[in-house]
Amino acid sequence: MPSSLSLKSKRVRIAAVTAALAAGAGLYTAGAASADRAVPRTDKEIPNLTQVQDKIKAFYGDTVDASGQHYASADSNYAKQVADIEKKAKAHLEKVVKNQVKGKKGAKPAIVVDLDDTTLLTYNYELQQGFHFTPESQDAYLKSTDMAAVFGMPQLVNWAQSKGIEVFYVTGRGEHQREWSARNLKNVGYKPVADTAHFFLKNKQTPPAYLACGAKCTTVEYKSGTRKYIESKGFDIVANFGDQYSDLQGGYADRTYKMPNPMYYLP
Ligand SMILES: [Mg+2]
């Protein structure tokens, strides 16, 4: 593991997780909630990294434009898997709207959506970086570039809002990335405004008082604590969308929707 891949980066990169997913057969389910850290006995227990990356590209239906930018295809298996999840989520939200599913008494229904690989697709950034995330390269990218929307998510989110469901964006991105992120959401078609009351980013310098763990929150503590705070404001979170299990654990959501992401693992 390269030394630059510090534990503090919060990103356990590609190899461990894709290994767990690809090794599959019997040992792991596709929903394995944590990276496998067992030491392989032979190399045969480790998927070949080049081949894993090729599989990821095939899954996203990799297309490259003249300037070398990589995009996922709307007819890819990734897009199909996403569409299937969105269909299930919409059926649930339709019931909420029709009041067939009772929320908390007097609370307004709300959904929570994550950013990276839930509403915005990091695929091109990841390819540019060779799947090697760094805070510096992420800042440079977000500042200058709009990530594409995850297929179908603007439509789902905008529809929910049109039906009276409040939309909250909750991301592990840093507070200093607020403006770039809000711009991106707007530019790719998300109508619910990412204002300070609806857009939560990690603030390590000045953590909000409602997070008892302060600047030391784990992702689960930060995200579930933020959902608890949202619900304390009179909302019932009827659905929570995230691409990481850490986006979804910790309660304060009636349903959770796990978006596909074979590119990285965040504890
Ligand atoms: Mg994410």
GROMACS .gro file of C-alpha atoms and ligand atoms in nm:
model
  268
    1MET     CA    1   0.000   0.000   0.000
    2PRO     CA    2   0.153   0.336  -0.098
    3SER     CA    3   0.246   0.552   0.197
    4SER     CA    4   0.041   0.840   0.060
    5LEU     CA    5  -0.264   0.628   0.121
    6SER     CA    6  -0.295   0.729   0.482
    7LEU     CA    7  -0.566   0.594   0.704
    8LYS     CA    8  -0.677   0.950   0.755
    9SER     CA    9  -0.773   0.974   0.391
   10LYS     CA   10  -1.087   0.780   0.489
   11ARG     CA   11  -1.067   0.594   0.166
   12VAL     CA   12  -0.972   0.233   0.161
   13ARG     CA   13  -0.909   0.210  -0.203
   14ILE     CA   14  -1.001  -0.022  -0.475
   15ALA     CA   15  -0.807  -0.342  -0.415
   16ALA     CA   16  -0.951  -0.464  -0.088
   17VAL     CA   17  -1.311  -0.409  -0.170
   18THR     CA   18  -1.318  -0.510  -0.530
   19ALA     CA   19  -1.127  -0.815  -0.415
   20ALA     CA   20  -1.400  -0.893  -0.166
   21LEU     CA   21  -1.668  -0.841  -0.428
   22ALA     CA   22  -1.500  -1.028  -0.708
   23ALA     CA   23  -1.378  -1.317  -0.494
   24GLY     CA   24  -1.744  -1.359  -0.428
   25ALA     CA   25  -1.824  -1.725  -0.459
   26GLY     CA   26  -1.955  -1.840  -0.128
   27LEU     CA   27  -1.726  -1.631   0.083
   28TYR     CA   28  -1.877  -1.291   0.032
   29THR     CA   29  -2.206  -1.155  -0.077
   30ALA     CA   30  -2.220  -0.849  -0.298
   31GLY     CA   31  -2.344  -0.667   0.009
   32ALA     CA   32  -2.040  -0.741   0.223
   33ALA     CA   33  -2.046  -0.455   0.466
   34SER     CA   34  -1.676  -0.430   0.532
   35ALA     CA   35  -1.349  -0.480   0.351
   36ASP     CA   36  -1.191  -0.820   0.395
   37ARG     CA   37  -0.860  -0.784   0.571
   38ALA     CA   38  -0.762  -1.149   0.586
   39VAL     CA   39  -0.417  -1.213   0.441
   40PRO     CA   40  -0.452  -1.410   0.117
   41ARG     CA   41  -0.277  -1.746   0.128
   42THR     CA   42  -0.190  -1.729  -0.240
   43ASP     CA   43  -0.226  -1.476  -0.519
   44LYS     CA   44  -0.516  -1.680  -0.653
   45GLU     CA   45  -0.732  -1.533  -0.376
   46ILE     CA   46  -0.666  -1.183  -0.511
   47PRO     CA   47  -0.840  -1.056  -0.825
   48ASN     CA   48  -0.593  -0.909  -1.071
   49LEU     CA   49  -0.598  -0.532  -1.031
   50THR     CA   50  -0.575  -0.455  -1.403
   51GLN     CA   51  -0.860  -0.692  -1.473
   52VAL     CA   52  -1.070  -0.547  -1.191
   53GLN     CA   53  -1.026  -0.200  -1.338
   54ASP     CA   54  -1.125  -0.332  -1.680
   55LYS     CA   55  -1.437  -0.485  -1.526
   56ILE     CA   56  -1.527  -0.158  -1.359
   57LYS     CA   57  -1.494   0.022  -1.694
   58ALA     CA   58  -1.712  -0.238  -1.863
   59PHE     CA   59  -1.972  -0.209  -1.586
   60TYR     CA   60  -1.996   0.168  -1.635
   61GLY     CA   61  -1.990   0.137  -2.015
   62ASP     CA   62  -1.676   0.346  -2.040
   63THR     CA   63  -1.672   0.602  -2.318
   64VAL     CA   64  -1.386   0.840  -2.383
   65ASP     CA   65  -1.417   1.173  -2.558
   66ALA     CA   66  -1.157   1.349  -2.776
   67SER     CA   67  -0.999   1.519  -2.476
   68GLY     CA   68  -0.959   1.193  -2.285
   69GLN     CA   69  -1.248   1.240  -2.045
   70HIS     CA   70  -1.423   0.922  -1.937
   71TYR     CA   71  -1.797   0.892  -1.910
   72ALA     CA   72  -2.040   0.624  -1.805
   73SER     CA   73  -2.298   0.518  -2.062
   74ALA     CA   74  -2.672   0.550  -2.017
   75ASP     CA   75  -2.718   0.194  -2.147
   76SER     CA   76  -2.453   0.042  -1.917
   77ASN     CA   77  -2.523  -0.225  -1.659
   78TYR     CA   78  -2.440   0.038  -1.399
   79ALA     CA   79  -2.720   0.259  -1.534
   80LYS     CA   80  -2.956  -0.038  -1.539
   81GLN     CA   81  -2.881  -0.128  -1.178
   82VAL     CA   82  -2.931   0.233  -1.073
   83ALA     CA   83  -3.263   0.251  -1.260
   84ASP     CA   84  -3.385  -0.060  -1.082
   85ILE     CA   85  -3.307   0.088  -0.740
   86GLU     CA   86  -3.471   0.418  -0.834
   87LYS     CA   87  -3.783   0.234  -0.948
   88LYS     CA   88  -3.815   0.063  -0.609
   89ALA     CA   89  -3.751   0.388  -0.427
   90LYS     CA   90  -4.009   0.572  -0.632
   91ALA     CA   91  -4.271   0.307  -0.557
   92HIS     CA   92  -4.203   0.358  -0.186
   93LEU     CA   93  -4.218   0.736  -0.216
   94GLU     CA   94  -4.544   0.717  -0.412
   95LYS     CA   95  -4.695   0.530  -0.118
   96VAL     CA   96  -4.562   0.792   0.119
   97VAL     CA   97  -4.720   1.062  -0.094
   98LYS     CA   98  -5.050   0.875  -0.096
   99ASN     CA   99  -5.017   0.835   0.278
  100GLN     CA  100  -5.032   0.458   0.256
  101VAL     CA  101  -4.715   0.447   0.456
  102LYS     CA  102  -4.766   0.643   0.772
  103GLY     CA  103  -4.475   0.857   0.871
  104LYS     CA  104  -4.419   0.998   1.214
  105LYS     CA  105  -4.718   1.192   1.337
  106GLY     CA  106  -4.715   1.549   1.220
  107ALA     CA  107  -4.372   1.518   1.063
  108LYS     CA  108  -4.310   1.627   0.705
  109PRO     CA  109  -4.169   1.352   0.481
  110ALA     CA  110  -3.811   1.403   0.370
  111ILE     CA  111  -3.541   1.221   0.181
  112VAL     CA  112  -3.167   1.233   0.236
  113VAL     CA  113  -2.927   1.194  -0.054
  114ASP     CA  114  -2.550   1.162  -0.047
  115LEU     CA  115  -2.340   1.337  -0.314
  116ASP     CA  116  -2.054   1.128  -0.450
  117ASP     CA  117  -2.185   0.833  -0.649
  118THR     CA  118  -2.539   0.886  -0.525
  119THR     CA  119  -2.639   1.216  -0.687
  120LEU     CA  120  -2.309   1.298  -0.863
  121LEU     CA  121  -2.097   1.046  -1.047
  122THR     CA  122  -1.725   1.046  -0.961
  123TYR     CA  123  -1.640   0.809  -1.247
  124ASN     CA  124  -1.450   1.058  -1.463
  125TYR     CA  125  -1.256   1.190  -1.163
  126GLU     CA  126  -1.168   0.838  -1.052
  127LEU     CA  127  -1.045   0.748  -1.399
  128GLN     CA  128  -0.839   1.067  -1.419
  129GLN     CA  129  -0.679   0.973  -1.088
  130GLY     CA  130  -0.633   0.607  -1.168
  131PHE     CA  131  -0.868   0.537  -0.875
  132HIS     CA  132  -0.625   0.714  -0.645
  133PHE     CA  133  -0.820   0.970  -0.443
  134THR     CA  134  -0.637   1.263  -0.287
  135PRO     CA  135  -0.797   1.562  -0.114
  136GLU     CA  136  -0.589   1.796  -0.333
  137SER     CA  137  -0.692   1.645  -0.664
  138GLN     CA  138  -1.054   1.633  -0.549
  139ASP     CA  139  -1.046   2.005  -0.463
  140ALA     CA  140  -0.894   2.090  -0.801
  141TYR     CA  141  -1.154   1.881  -0.981
  142LEU     CA  142  -1.458   2.010  -0.792
  143LYS     CA  143  -1.345   2.368  -0.834
  144SER     CA  144  -1.313   2.342  -1.212
  145THR     CA  145  -1.545   2.065  -1.323
  146ASP     CA  146  -1.905   1.956  -1.284
  147MET     CA  147  -1.945   1.586  -1.225
  148ALA     CA  148  -2.222   1.423  -1.426
  149ALA     CA  149  -2.540   1.336  -1.242
  150VAL     CA  150  -2.601   0.975  -1.147
  151PHE     CA  151  -2.844   0.849  -1.412
  152GLY     CA  152  -3.205   0.918  -1.318
  153MET     CA  153  -3.135   1.078  -0.983
  154PRO     CA  154  -3.221   1.439  -1.075
  155GLN     CA  155  -3.555   1.312  -1.206
  156LEU     CA  156  -3.627   1.113  -0.889
  157VAL     CA  157  -3.519   1.392  -0.654
  158ASN     CA  158  -3.707   1.660  -0.847
  159TRP     CA  159  -4.019   1.446  -0.861
  160ALA     CA  160  -4.001   1.389  -0.483
  161GLN     CA  161  -3.976   1.761  -0.423
  162SER     CA  162  -4.269   1.828  -0.657
  163LYS     CA  163  -4.477   1.592  -0.442
  164GLY     CA  164  -4.401   1.782  -0.123
  165ILE     CA  165  -4.111   1.571   0.003
  166GLU     CA  166  -3.828   1.780   0.149
  167VAL     CA  167  -3.484   1.704   0.005
  168PHE     CA  168  -3.167   1.713   0.215
  169TYR     CA  169  -2.816   1.663   0.079
  170VAL     CA  170  -2.578   1.507   0.332
  171THR     CA  171  -2.218   1.452   0.219
  172GLY     CA  172  -1.881   1.360   0.360
  173ARG     CA  173  -1.730   1.635   0.147
  174GLY     CA  174  -1.573   1.916   0.347
  175GLU     CA  175  -1.739   2.247   0.432
  176HIS     CA  176  -1.485   2.430   0.212
  177GLN     CA  177  -1.630   2.241  -0.088
  178ARG     CA  178  -1.982   2.374  -0.031
  179GLU     CA  179  -1.995   2.629  -0.311
  180TRP     CA  180  -1.840   2.403  -0.576
  181SER     CA  181  -2.075   2.122  -0.477
  182ALA     CA  182  -2.391   2.335  -0.476
  183ARG     CA  183  -2.297   2.473  -0.818
  184ASN     CA  184  -2.250   2.120  -0.954
  185LEU     CA  185  -2.585   1.997  -0.820
  186LYS     CA  186  -2.765   2.291  -0.976
  187ASN     CA  187  -2.582   2.269  -1.308
  188VAL     CA  188  -2.669   1.904  -1.362
  189GLY     CA  189  -3.038   1.951  -1.291
  190TYR     CA  190  -3.111   1.911  -0.920
  191LYS     CA  191  -3.392   2.154  -0.845
  192PRO     CA  192  -3.405   2.134  -0.463
  193VAL     CA  193  -3.181   2.418  -0.354
  194ALA     CA  194  -2.865   2.318  -0.171
  195ASP     CA  195  -2.884   2.602   0.080
  196THR     CA  196  -2.742   2.586   0.432
  197ALA     CA  197  -3.065   2.445   0.575
  198HIS     CA  198  -3.069   2.160   0.322
  199PHE     CA  199  -2.703   2.088   0.247
  200PHE     CA  200  -2.481   1.934   0.514
  201LEU     CA  201  -2.106   1.896   0.469
  202LYS     CA  202  -1.843   1.781   0.716
  203ASN     CA  203  -1.720   2.075   0.920
  204LYS     CA  204  -1.412   1.970   1.113
  205GLN     CA  205  -1.308   2.324   1.202
  206THR     CA  206  -1.642   2.424   1.354
  207PRO     CA  207  -1.849   2.110   1.403
  208PRO     CA  208  -2.215   2.172   1.482
  209ALA     CA  209  -2.323   2.146   1.847
  210TYR     CA  210  -2.570   1.866   1.773
  211LEU     CA  211  -2.285   1.628   1.688
  212ALA     CA  212  -2.153   1.507   2.022
  213CYS     CA  213  -1.851   1.348   1.851
  214GLY     CA  214  -1.754   1.691   1.716
  215ALA     CA  215  -1.458   1.686   1.479
  216LYS     CA  216  -1.392   1.320   1.552
  217CYS     CA  217  -1.712   1.171   1.416
  218THR     CA  218  -1.691   0.855   1.212
  219THR     CA  219  -1.888   0.864   0.888
  220VAL     CA  220  -2.173   0.669   1.048
  221GLU     CA  221  -2.180   0.903   1.350
  222TYR     CA  222  -2.165   1.214   1.133
  223LYS     CA  223  -2.430   1.100   0.888
  224SER     CA  224  -2.674   0.944   1.135
  225GLY     CA  225  -2.625   1.236   1.376
  226THR     CA  226  -2.710   1.476   1.094
  227ARG     CA  227  -3.023   1.275   1.009
  228LYS     CA  228  -3.122   1.281   1.376
  229TYR     CA  229  -3.084   1.658   1.370
  230ILE     CA  230  -3.296   1.686   1.052
  231GLU     CA  231  -3.570   1.476   1.211
  232SER     CA  232  -3.555   1.695   1.523
  233LYS     CA  233  -3.658   1.983   1.297
  234GLY     CA  234  -3.993   1.820   1.224
  235PHE     CA  235  -3.911   1.587   0.936
  236ASP     CA  236  -3.952   1.215   0.895
  237ILE     CA  237  -3.677   1.077   0.672
  238VAL     CA  238  -3.870   0.826   0.464
  239ALA     CA  239  -3.576   0.727   0.244
  240ASN     CA  240  -3.198   0.762   0.267
  241PHE     CA  241  -2.984   0.715  -0.046
  242GLY     CA  242  -2.611   0.639  -0.033
  243ASP     CA  243  -2.344   0.441  -0.218
  244GLN     CA  244  -2.159   0.338   0.101
  245TYR     CA  245  -2.293   0.128   0.385
  246SER     CA  246  -2.160   0.398   0.617
  247ASP     CA  247  -2.406   0.637   0.452
  248LEU     CA  248  -2.693   0.415   0.553
  249GLN     CA  249  -2.617   0.275   0.898
  250GLY     CA  250  -2.713   0.433   1.229
  251GLY     CA  251  -3.087   0.473   1.188
  252TYR     CA  252  -3.300   0.783   1.140
  253ALA     CA  253  -3.444   0.669   0.806
  254ASP     CA  254  -3.745   0.449   0.732
  255ARG     CA  255  -3.584   0.295   0.423
  256THR     CA  256  -3.231   0.285   0.288
  257TYR     CA  257  -3.126   0.258  -0.075
  258LYS     CA  258  -2.775   0.137  -0.154
  259MET     CA  259  -2.647   0.273  -0.482
  260PRO     CA  260  -2.385   0.071  -0.670
  261ASN     CA  261  -2.019   0.172  -0.639
  262PRO     CA  262  -1.740  -0.076  -0.705
  263MET     CA  263  -1.472   0.199  -0.719
  264TYR     CA  264  -1.387   0.257  -0.352
  265TYR     CA  265  -1.485   0.177   0.003
  266LEU     CA  266  -1.542   0.428   0.282
  267PRO     CA  267  -1.563   0.290   0.637
  268MG      MG  268  -2.102   0.871  -0.171
   0.00000   0.00000   0.00000
